[in-house]
PDB file of C-alpha atoms in Angstrom:
ATOM      1  CA  MET L   1     170.501 140.087  94.190  1.00 42.00           C
ATOM      2  CA  SER L   2     170.197 139.569  90.455  1.00 47.00           C
ATOM      3  CA  GLU L   3     168.790 136.365  89.042  1.00 60.00           C
ATOM      4  CA  ALA L   4     172.116 135.580  87.384  1.00 73.00           C
ATOM      5  CA  PRO L   5     174.842 136.516  89.901  1.00 86.00           C
ATOM      6  CA  PHE L   6     177.534 134.598  88.027  1.00 94.00           C
ATOM      7  CA  PRO L   7     178.503 134.902  84.374  1.00 94.00           C
ATOM      8  CA  PRO L   8     178.571 131.899  82.042  1.00 95.00           C
ATOM      9  CA  PHE L   9     181.953 130.165  82.035  1.00 97.00           C
ATOM     10  CA  LEU L  10     182.181 129.005  78.444  1.00 97.00           C
ATOM     11  CA  VAL L  11     185.900 128.216  78.586  1.00 97.00           C
ATOM     12  CA  SER L  12     185.997 126.569  81.992  1.00 97.00           C
ATOM     13  CA  GLU L  13     182.744 124.668  81.413  1.00 97.00           C
ATOM     14  CA  ILE L  14     181.582 125.060  84.994  1.00 98.00           C
ATOM     15  CA  THR L  15     178.440 126.361  86.629  1.00 97.00           C
ATOM     16  CA  ILE L  16     178.537 127.855  90.108  1.00 97.00           C
ATOM     17  CA  PRO L  17     175.390 126.712  91.923  1.00 96.00           C
ATOM     18  CA  THR L  18     172.737 129.371  92.553  1.00 95.00           C
ATOM     19  CA  THR L  19     170.694 127.544  95.161  1.00 93.00           C
ATOM     20  CA  PRO L  20     169.143 129.727  97.879  1.00 92.00           C
ATOM     21  CA  ILE L  21     171.713 128.752 100.507  1.00 94.00           C
ATOM     22  CA  VAL L  22     174.670 129.427  98.173  1.00 95.00           C
ATOM     23  CA  LEU L  23     173.294 132.867  97.317  1.00 95.00           C
ATOM     24  CA  ALA L  24     172.675 133.516 101.015  1.00 95.00           C
ATOM     25  CA  ALA L  25     176.274 132.490 101.789  1.00 97.00           C
ATOM     26  CA  LEU L  26     177.551 134.875  99.125  1.00 97.00           C
ATOM     27  CA  GLU L  27     175.475 137.729 100.536  1.00 97.00           C
ATOM     28  CA  TYR L  28     176.699 136.881 104.044  1.00 97.00           C
ATOM     29  CA  SER L  29     180.305 136.942 102.863  1.00 97.00           C
ATOM     30  CA  ARG L  30     179.770 140.278 101.125  1.00 97.00           C
ATOM     31  CA  THR L  31     178.285 141.726 104.304  1.00 97.00           C
ATOM     32  CA  HIS L  32     181.076 140.628 106.608  1.00 97.00           C
ATOM     33  CA  THR L  33     184.282 140.564 104.509  1.00 97.00           C
ATOM     34  CA  SER L  34     186.018 142.804 101.967  1.00 95.00           C
ATOM     35  CA  VAL L  35     185.497 142.851  98.203  1.00 96.00           C
ATOM     36  CA  ALA L  36     188.978 141.392  97.705  1.00 95.00           C
ATOM     37  CA  THR L  37     188.184 138.501 100.061  1.00 96.00           C
ATOM     38  CA  VAL L  38     184.820 137.800  98.423  1.00 97.00           C
ATOM     39  CA  ASN L  39     186.379 137.704  94.965  1.00 96.00           C
ATOM     40  CA  HIS L  40     189.171 135.437  96.212  1.00 96.00           C
ATOM     41  CA  CYS L  41     186.543 133.062  97.575  1.00 97.00           C
ATOM     42  CA  LEU L  42     184.603 133.101  94.296  1.00 98.00           C
ATOM     43  CA  ARG L  43     187.744 132.433  92.266  1.00 97.00           C
ATOM     44  CA  SER L  44     188.517 129.562  94.636  1.00 98.00           C
ATOM     45  CA  THR L  45     185.004 128.225  94.036  1.00 98.00           C
ATOM     46  CA  ALA L  46     185.530 128.307  90.290  1.00 98.00           C
ATOM     47  CA  PHE L  47     188.928 126.620  90.449  1.00 98.00           C
ATOM     48  CA  ALA L  48     187.592 123.905  92.768  1.00 98.00           C
ATOM     49  CA  LEU L  49     184.777 123.214  90.306  1.00 98.00           C
ATOM     50  CA  ILE L  50     187.248 123.070  87.409  1.00 98.00           C
ATOM     51  CA  LEU L  51     189.331 120.506  89.310  1.00 98.00           C
ATOM     52  CA  ALA L  52     186.212 118.529  90.234  1.00 97.00           C
ATOM     53  CA  ARG L  53     185.157 118.460  86.577  1.00 97.00           C
ATOM     54  CA  LYS L  54     188.529 117.247  85.327  1.00 97.00           C
ATOM     55  CA  ASN L  55     189.719 114.931  88.085  1.00 96.00           C
ATOM     56  CA  PRO L  56     187.853 111.588  88.188  1.00 95.00           C
ATOM     57  CA  ALA L  57     188.681 111.322  91.893  1.00 92.00           C
ATOM     58  CA  TYR L  58     186.349 114.247  92.554  1.00 93.00           C
ATOM     59  CA  ALA L  59     183.603 113.282  90.103  1.00 89.00           C
ATOM     60  CA  SER L  60     181.079 112.522  92.843  1.00 92.00           C
ATOM     61  CA  VAL L  61     181.468 115.717  94.865  1.00 95.00           C
ATOM     62  CA  ASP L  62     178.407 117.879  95.330  1.00 95.00           C
ATOM     63  CA  PRO L  63     178.838 121.321  93.670  1.00 97.00           C
ATOM     64  CA  GLU L  64     176.630 123.042  96.247  1.00 96.00           C
ATOM     65  CA  THR L  65     178.768 121.737  99.102  1.00 96.00           C
ATOM     66  CA  ILE L  66     181.944 122.854  97.332  1.00 97.00           C
ATOM     67  CA  ALA L  67     180.482 126.310  96.725  1.00 98.00           C
ATOM     68  CA  LEU L  68     179.570 126.682 100.391  1.00 97.00           C
ATOM     69  CA  CYS L  69     183.016 125.517 101.537  1.00 98.00           C
ATOM     70  CA  THR L  70     184.878 127.901  99.268  1.00 98.00           C
ATOM     71  CA  ILE L  71     182.606 130.932  99.540  1.00 98.00           C
ATOM     72  CA  LEU L  72     182.755 130.767 103.338  1.00 98.00           C
ATOM     73  CA  HIS L  73     186.340 129.588 103.751  1.00 97.00           C
ATOM     74  CA  ASP L  74     187.822 132.950 104.756  1.00 95.00           C
ATOM     75  CA  MET L  75     185.132 134.111 107.166  1.00 97.00           C
ATOM     76  CA  GLY L  76     187.980 134.094 109.694  1.00 93.00           C
ATOM     77  CA  TRP L  77     189.044 137.317 107.939  1.00 93.00           C
ATOM     78  CA  ALA L  78     185.714 138.967 108.742  1.00 93.00           C
ATOM     79  CA  THR L  79     185.696 142.744 108.916  1.00 94.00           C
ATOM     80  CA  THR L  80     182.826 142.375 111.391  1.00 95.00           C
ATOM     81  CA  LYS L  81     185.063 141.720 114.378  1.00 92.00           C
ATOM     82  CA  SER L  82     182.207 140.629 116.634  1.00 95.00           C
ATOM     83  CA  LEU L  83     182.070 137.387 114.647  1.00 96.00           C
ATOM     84  CA  LEU L  84     185.622 136.483 115.607  1.00 93.00           C
ATOM     85  CA  SER L  85     187.088 134.899 118.717  1.00 92.00           C
ATOM     86  CA  LYS L  86     190.030 136.267 120.647  1.00 88.00           C
ATOM     87  CA  ASP L  87     191.744 132.923 121.084  1.00 88.00           C
ATOM     88  CA  LYS L  88     191.238 130.722 117.997  1.00 91.00           C
ATOM     89  CA  ARG L  89     193.088 130.374 114.711  1.00 89.00           C
ATOM     90  CA  PHE L  90     191.414 132.219 111.875  1.00 91.00           C
ATOM     91  CA  GLU L  91     190.705 128.913 110.111  1.00 93.00           C
ATOM     92  CA  VAL L  92     188.778 127.672 113.160  1.00 95.00           C
ATOM     93  CA  ASP L  93     186.932 130.974 113.453  1.00 95.00           C
ATOM     94  CA  GLY L  94     185.971 130.627 109.794  1.00 97.00           C
ATOM     95  CA  ALA L  95     184.803 127.044 110.239  1.00 98.00           C
ATOM     96  CA  ASN L  96     182.703 127.959 113.274  1.00 98.00           C
ATOM     97  CA  ILE L  97     181.163 130.936 111.477  1.00 98.00           C
ATOM     98  CA  ALA L  98     180.378 128.787 108.424  1.00 98.00           C
ATOM     99  CA  ARG L  99     178.735 126.116 110.578  1.00 97.00           C
ATOM    100  CA  ASP L 100     176.700 128.671 112.533  1.00 96.00           C
ATOM    101  CA  PHE L 101     175.572 130.323 109.299  1.00 96.00           C
ATOM    102  CA  ILE L 102     174.449 127.025 107.742  1.00 95.00           C
ATOM    103  CA  GLN L 103     172.682 125.849 110.885  1.00 93.00           C
ATOM    104  CA  THR L 104     170.837 129.160 111.105  1.00 93.00           C
ATOM    105  CA  GLU L 105     169.840 128.980 107.449  1.00 90.00           C
ATOM    106  CA  ILE L 106     168.522 125.437 107.649  1.00 87.00           C
ATOM    107  CA  ALA L 107     166.689 126.187 110.888  1.00 84.00           C
ATOM    108  CA  HIS L 108     164.706 128.783 108.958  1.00 80.00           C
ATOM    109  CA  ALA L 109     164.138 126.566 105.916  1.00 70.00           C
ATOM    110  CA  ASP L 110     160.437 126.439 105.125  1.00 62.00           C
ATOM    111  CA  HIS L 111     160.307 122.738 104.313  1.00 55.00           C
ATOM    112  CA  ASP L 112     161.737 119.509 105.691  1.00 54.00           C
ATOM    113  CA  ALA L 113     163.489 118.628 102.414  1.00 53.00           C
ATOM    114  CA  GLY L 114     165.692 121.699 102.703  1.00 57.00           C
ATOM    115  CA  ARG L 115     166.694 120.792 106.233  1.00 60.00           C
ATOM    116  CA  ALA L 116     167.268 117.144 105.377  1.00 63.00           C
ATOM    117  CA  LYS L 117     169.940 118.075 102.815  1.00 78.00           C
ATOM    118  CA  PHE L 118     172.159 119.324 105.620  1.00 85.00           C
ATOM    119  CA  ASP L 119     172.526 116.456 108.004  1.00 87.00           C
ATOM    120  CA  GLU L 120     175.249 116.412 110.646  1.00 90.00           C
ATOM    121  CA  HIS L 121     177.715 114.715 108.281  1.00 92.00           C
ATOM    122  CA  ARG L 122     177.389 117.364 105.572  1.00 93.00           C
ATOM    123  CA  VAL L 123     177.710 120.226 108.027  1.00 95.00           C
ATOM    124  CA  GLN L 124     180.816 118.566 109.490  1.00 96.00           C
ATOM    125  CA  LEU L 125     182.299 118.220 105.992  1.00 96.00           C
ATOM    126  CA  ILE L 126     181.955 121.947 105.499  1.00 97.00           C
ATOM    127  CA  TRP L 127     183.499 122.657 108.909  1.00 98.00           C
ATOM    128  CA  ASP L 128     186.448 120.384 108.123  1.00 97.00           C
ATOM    129  CA  ALA L 129     186.979 121.901 104.674  1.00 98.00           C
ATOM    130  CA  VAL L 130     187.109 125.438 106.066  1.00 98.00           C
ATOM    131  CA  ALA L 131     189.242 124.530 109.080  1.00 96.00           C
ATOM    132  CA  LEU L 132     191.784 122.640 106.943  1.00 96.00           C
ATOM    133  CA  HIS L 133     191.866 124.857 103.858  1.00 94.00           C
ATOM    134  CA  ALA L 134     195.333 126.183 104.746  1.00 89.00           C
ATOM    135  CA  THR L 135     196.659 122.716 105.640  1.00 89.00           C
ATOM    136  CA  PRO L 136     196.563 120.877 102.292  1.00 87.00           C
ATOM    137  CA  SER L 137     198.816 118.030 103.430  1.00 88.00           C
ATOM    138  CA  ILE L 138     196.033 116.956 105.797  1.00 94.00           C
ATOM    139  CA  ALA L 139     193.077 118.051 103.662  1.00 93.00           C
ATOM    140  CA  ALA L 140     194.303 115.864 100.794  1.00 93.00           C
ATOM    141  CA  HIS L 141     193.690 112.775 102.935  1.00 95.00           C
ATOM    142  CA  LYS L 142     190.236 113.771 104.141  1.00 96.00           C
ATOM    143  CA  GLN L 143     186.949 113.423 102.253  1.00 95.00           C
ATOM    144  CA  LYS L 144     186.802 114.507  98.623  1.00 96.00           C
ATOM    145  CA  GLU L 145     184.951 117.703  99.444  1.00 96.00           C
ATOM    146  CA  VAL L 146     187.663 118.715 101.902  1.00 97.00           C
ATOM    147  CA  ALA L 147     190.456 117.851  99.482  1.00 97.00           C
ATOM    148  CA  VAL L 148     189.043 119.643  96.453  1.00 97.00           C
ATOM    149  CA  THR L 149     188.262 122.735  98.527  1.00 97.00           C
ATOM    150  CA  ALA L 150     191.898 123.095  99.581  1.00 96.00           C
ATOM    151  CA  SER L 151     193.074 122.347  96.049  1.00 96.00           C
ATOM    152  CA  GLY L 152     190.727 124.939  94.545  1.00 97.00           C
ATOM    153  CA  ILE L 153     191.890 127.603  96.998  1.00 96.00           C
ATOM    154  CA  LEU L 154     195.485 126.813  96.082  1.00 95.00           C
ATOM    155  CA  GLY L 155     194.445 127.371  92.471  1.00 95.00           C
ATOM    156  CA  ASP L 156     193.815 131.039  93.196  1.00 95.00           C
ATOM    157  CA  PHE L 157     197.448 131.461  94.221  1.00 91.00           C
ATOM    158  CA  VAL L 158     199.121 129.454  91.465  1.00 92.00           C
ATOM    159  CA  GLY L 159     196.636 129.360  88.591  1.00 92.00           C
ATOM    160  CA  PRO L 160     198.056 127.557  85.538  1.00 94.00           C
ATOM    161  CA  HIS L 161     201.017 126.485  87.710  1.00 92.00           C
ATOM    162  CA  HIS L 162     198.724 124.296  89.822  1.00 94.00           C
ATOM    163  CA  PRO L 163     200.506 121.002  90.606  1.00 92.00           C
ATOM    164  CA  SER L 164     197.640 119.032  89.067  1.00 93.00           C
ATOM    165  CA  GLY L 165     198.235 120.669  85.683  1.00 94.00           C
ATOM    166  CA  MET L 166     194.449 120.918  85.313  1.00 96.00           C
ATOM    167  CA  ILE L 167     193.991 124.706  85.198  1.00 96.00           C
ATOM    168  CA  THR L 168     194.705 126.165  81.768  1.00 96.00           C
ATOM    169  CA  ILE L 169     195.812 129.712  81.051  1.00 95.00           C
ATOM    170  CA  ASP L 170     192.551 130.465  79.267  1.00 95.00           C
ATOM    171  CA  GLU L 171     190.511 129.113  82.183  1.00 97.00           C
ATOM    172  CA  TYR L 172     192.544 131.187  84.593  1.00 96.00           C
ATOM    173  CA  LYS L 173     192.006 134.348  82.564  1.00 95.00           C
ATOM    174  CA  GLU L 174     188.273 133.698  82.385  1.00 96.00           C
ATOM    175  CA  ILE L 175     187.959 133.286  86.146  1.00 97.00           C
ATOM    176  CA  VAL L 176     190.050 136.344  87.029  1.00 95.00           C
ATOM    177  CA  ARG L 177     188.113 138.394  84.503  1.00 94.00           C
ATOM    178  CA  ALA L 178     184.849 137.347  86.172  1.00 95.00           C
ATOM    179  CA  PHE L 179     186.141 137.985  89.715  1.00 96.00           C
ATOM    180  CA  PRO L 180     188.988 140.549  89.591  1.00 93.00           C
ATOM    181  CA  ARG L 181     191.778 140.621  92.184  1.00 89.00           C
ATOM    182  CA  ALA L 182     190.525 143.949  93.619  1.00 88.00           C
ATOM    183  CA  GLY L 183     193.758 144.526  95.524  1.00 87.00           C
ATOM    184  CA  PHE L 184     193.975 141.010  96.971  1.00 87.00           C
ATOM    185  CA  ARG L 185     197.780 140.841  96.647  1.00 83.00           C
ATOM    186  CA  GLU L 186     198.157 143.903  98.837  1.00 82.00           C
ATOM    187  CA  GLU L 187     195.316 143.161 101.245  1.00 85.00           C
ATOM    188  CA  MET L 188     196.185 139.585 102.185  1.00 82.00           C
ATOM    189  CA  PRO L 189     199.520 140.411 103.936  1.00 77.00           C
ATOM    190  CA  GLN L 190     197.770 143.236 105.790  1.00 79.00           C
ATOM    191  CA  ILE L 191     195.097 140.830 107.027  1.00 80.00           C
ATOM    192  CA  MET L 192     197.643 138.249 108.148  1.00 77.00           C
ATOM    193  CA  CYS L 193     199.805 140.827 109.894  1.00 75.00           C
ATOM    194  CA  ALA L 194     196.745 142.213 111.675  1.00 77.00           C
ATOM    195  CA  LEU L 195     195.960 138.707 112.911  1.00 77.00           C
ATOM    196  CA  CYS L 196     199.505 138.467 114.245  1.00 72.00           C
ATOM    197  CA  VAL L 197     198.896 141.586 116.312  1.00 74.00           C
ATOM    198  CA  GLU L 198     195.339 140.794 117.390  1.00 77.00           C
ATOM    199  CA  LYS L 199     195.807 137.081 118.141  1.00 77.00           C
ATOM    200  CA  PRO L 200     199.546 136.419 118.451  1.00 66.00           C
ATOM    201  CA  GLU L 201     199.118 133.207 120.442  1.00 65.00           C
ATOM    202  CA  THR L 202     197.049 131.447 117.805  1.00 66.00           C
ATOM    203  CA  THR L 203     198.234 132.853 114.492  1.00 61.00           C
ATOM    204  CA  TYR L 204     200.182 130.493 112.280  1.00 57.00           C
ATOM    205  CA  VAL L 205     200.825 130.466 108.573  1.00 51.00           C
ATOM    206  CA  GLY L 206     199.395 127.326 107.112  1.00 48.00           C
ATOM    207  CA  GLU L 207     200.938 123.946 107.547  1.00 40.00           C
ATOM    208  CA  MET L 208     204.484 125.226 107.968  1.00 38.00           C
ATOM    209  CA  GLY L 209     203.652 125.593 111.655  1.00 39.00           C
ATOM    210  CA  ILE L 210     205.297 129.000 111.845  1.00 42.00           C
ATOM    211  CA  LYS L 211     203.937 130.973 114.769  1.00 44.00           C
ATOM    212  CA  LEU L 212     203.696 134.686 114.065  1.00 43.00           C
ATOM    213  CA  GLY L 213     203.841 136.740 117.235  1.00 43.00           C
ATOM    214  CA  ALA L 214     203.057 140.429 117.492  1.00 44.00           C
ATOM    215  CA  GLU L 215     206.693 141.422 117.874  1.00 48.00           C
ATOM    216  CA  GLY L 216     208.257 141.775 114.472  1.00 48.00           C
ATOM    217  CA  HIS L 217     205.098 140.363 112.879  1.00 50.00           C
ATOM    218  CA  LYS L 218     205.622 142.054 109.527  1.00 50.00           C
ATOM    219  CA  GLN L 219     209.161 140.771 109.168  1.00 48.00           C
ATOM    220  CA  LYS L 220     208.142 137.282 110.255  1.00 51.00           C
ATOM    221  CA  TRP L 221     205.278 137.206 107.750  1.00 47.00           C
ATOM    222  CA  GLU L 222     207.482 138.414 104.925  1.00 50.00           C
ATOM    223  CA  LYS L 223     210.292 135.977 105.662  1.00 47.00           C
ATOM    224  CA  ASN L 224     208.507 132.691 106.212  1.00 49.00           C
ATOM    225  CA  ARG L 225     208.341 130.053 103.499  1.00 49.00           C
ATOM    226  CA  MET L 226     204.575 129.864 103.294  1.00 53.00           C
ATOM    227  CA  SER L 227     204.114 133.555 102.574  1.00 57.00           C
ATOM    228  CA  ASP L 228     207.011 133.412 100.114  1.00 62.00           C
ATOM    229  CA  GLY L 229     205.274 130.606  98.247  1.00 67.00           C
ATOM    230  CA  LEU L 230     201.917 132.395  98.147  1.00 74.00           C
ATOM    231  CA  HIS L 231     203.446 135.647  96.930  1.00 71.00           C
ATOM    232  CA  GLU L 232     205.620 133.918  94.379  1.00 77.00           C
ATOM    233  CA  GLY L 233     202.559 132.125  93.037  1.00 81.00           C
ATOM    234  CA  LEU L 234     200.582 135.349  92.728  1.00 81.00           C
ATOM    235  CA  GLU L 235     203.498 137.134  91.087  1.00 79.00           C
ATOM    236  CA  ALA L 236     203.970 134.305  88.584  1.00 82.00           C
ATOM    237  CA  CYS L 237     200.296 134.612  87.619  1.00 84.00           C
ATOM    238  CA  LYS L 238     200.531 138.335  86.867  1.00 82.00           C
ATOM    239  CA  GLN L 239     201.578 137.611  83.320  1.00 83.00           C
ATOM    240  CA  TYR L 240     198.122 136.186  82.648  1.00 84.00           C
ATOM    241  CA  GLU L 241     196.250 139.052  84.284  1.00 80.00           C
ATOM    242  CA  GLU L 242     197.503 142.192  82.572  1.00 62.00           C
ATOM    243  CA  LEU L 243     194.281 142.579  80.647  1.00 53.00           C
ATOM    244  CA  LYS L 244     192.008 145.598  80.516  1.00 48.00           C
ATOM    245  CA  LEU L 245     188.357 145.074  81.194  1.00 45.00           C
ATOM    246  CA  GLU L 246     186.391 145.763  78.048  1.00 47.00           C
ATOM    247  CA  GLY L 247     185.428 149.440  77.822  1.00 46.00           C
ATOM    248  CA  SER L 248     187.403 150.342  80.938  1.00 44.00           C
ATOM    249  CA  ASP L 249     190.823 151.490  82.059  1.00 41.00           C
ATOM    250  CA  THR L 250     190.721 149.076  85.012  1.00 44.00           C
ATOM    251  CA  ILE L 251     193.463 146.444  85.088  1.00 40.00           C
ATOM    252  CA  LEU L 252     192.515 143.083  86.528  1.00 43.00           C
TER     253      LEU L 252
END
């Protein structure tokens, strides 16, 4: 991995941490999920850090913890199916995978200081943030790290339309330019519909509590309010994304 895996964010005025465990989490995500998922997680990281910088309520959150929460939050979408359970919601799968990854990393840390940074409380914070990332009405009332994680992930779906009003158009463009969509709009419904087929008894769409069974899964996904809201948010953001990458014919 290069020494500078993230570009400078001169507009957003954020810095994504590059500590060894954050870089290891990014590599782990790249190994076990798709490019579109990885980029979604990185955009979510950036938006969470923007919100933490601007909102005094989140001023004390630890950037490394936020980066780990957001980079690992969709491990429940792993393309490495052996990581996933047959009977748990994808959010719980993701939280368990994130916890196992962190515990493995700290077990192999070569000094006590590295292990001490991840006490039981901090590991539980990360588990909670991943498990509740699709349930913002609960996450908002948990610890700051949990709340800002969910809010940052929402930022990737609504961008400058974020209810906080704290993500500007220019910040949004900068983040999407750094981590392009890479087909995320098309891939996300496919992932959710696959979950409906593979785990119909435990697949819900966010906090709406809508159970998506295998029968008619595509129609149920397309017609429920949560998916409508996510798609509407992404569609509304398109107007800020129709930019060509410099020296390329690729559209973000």
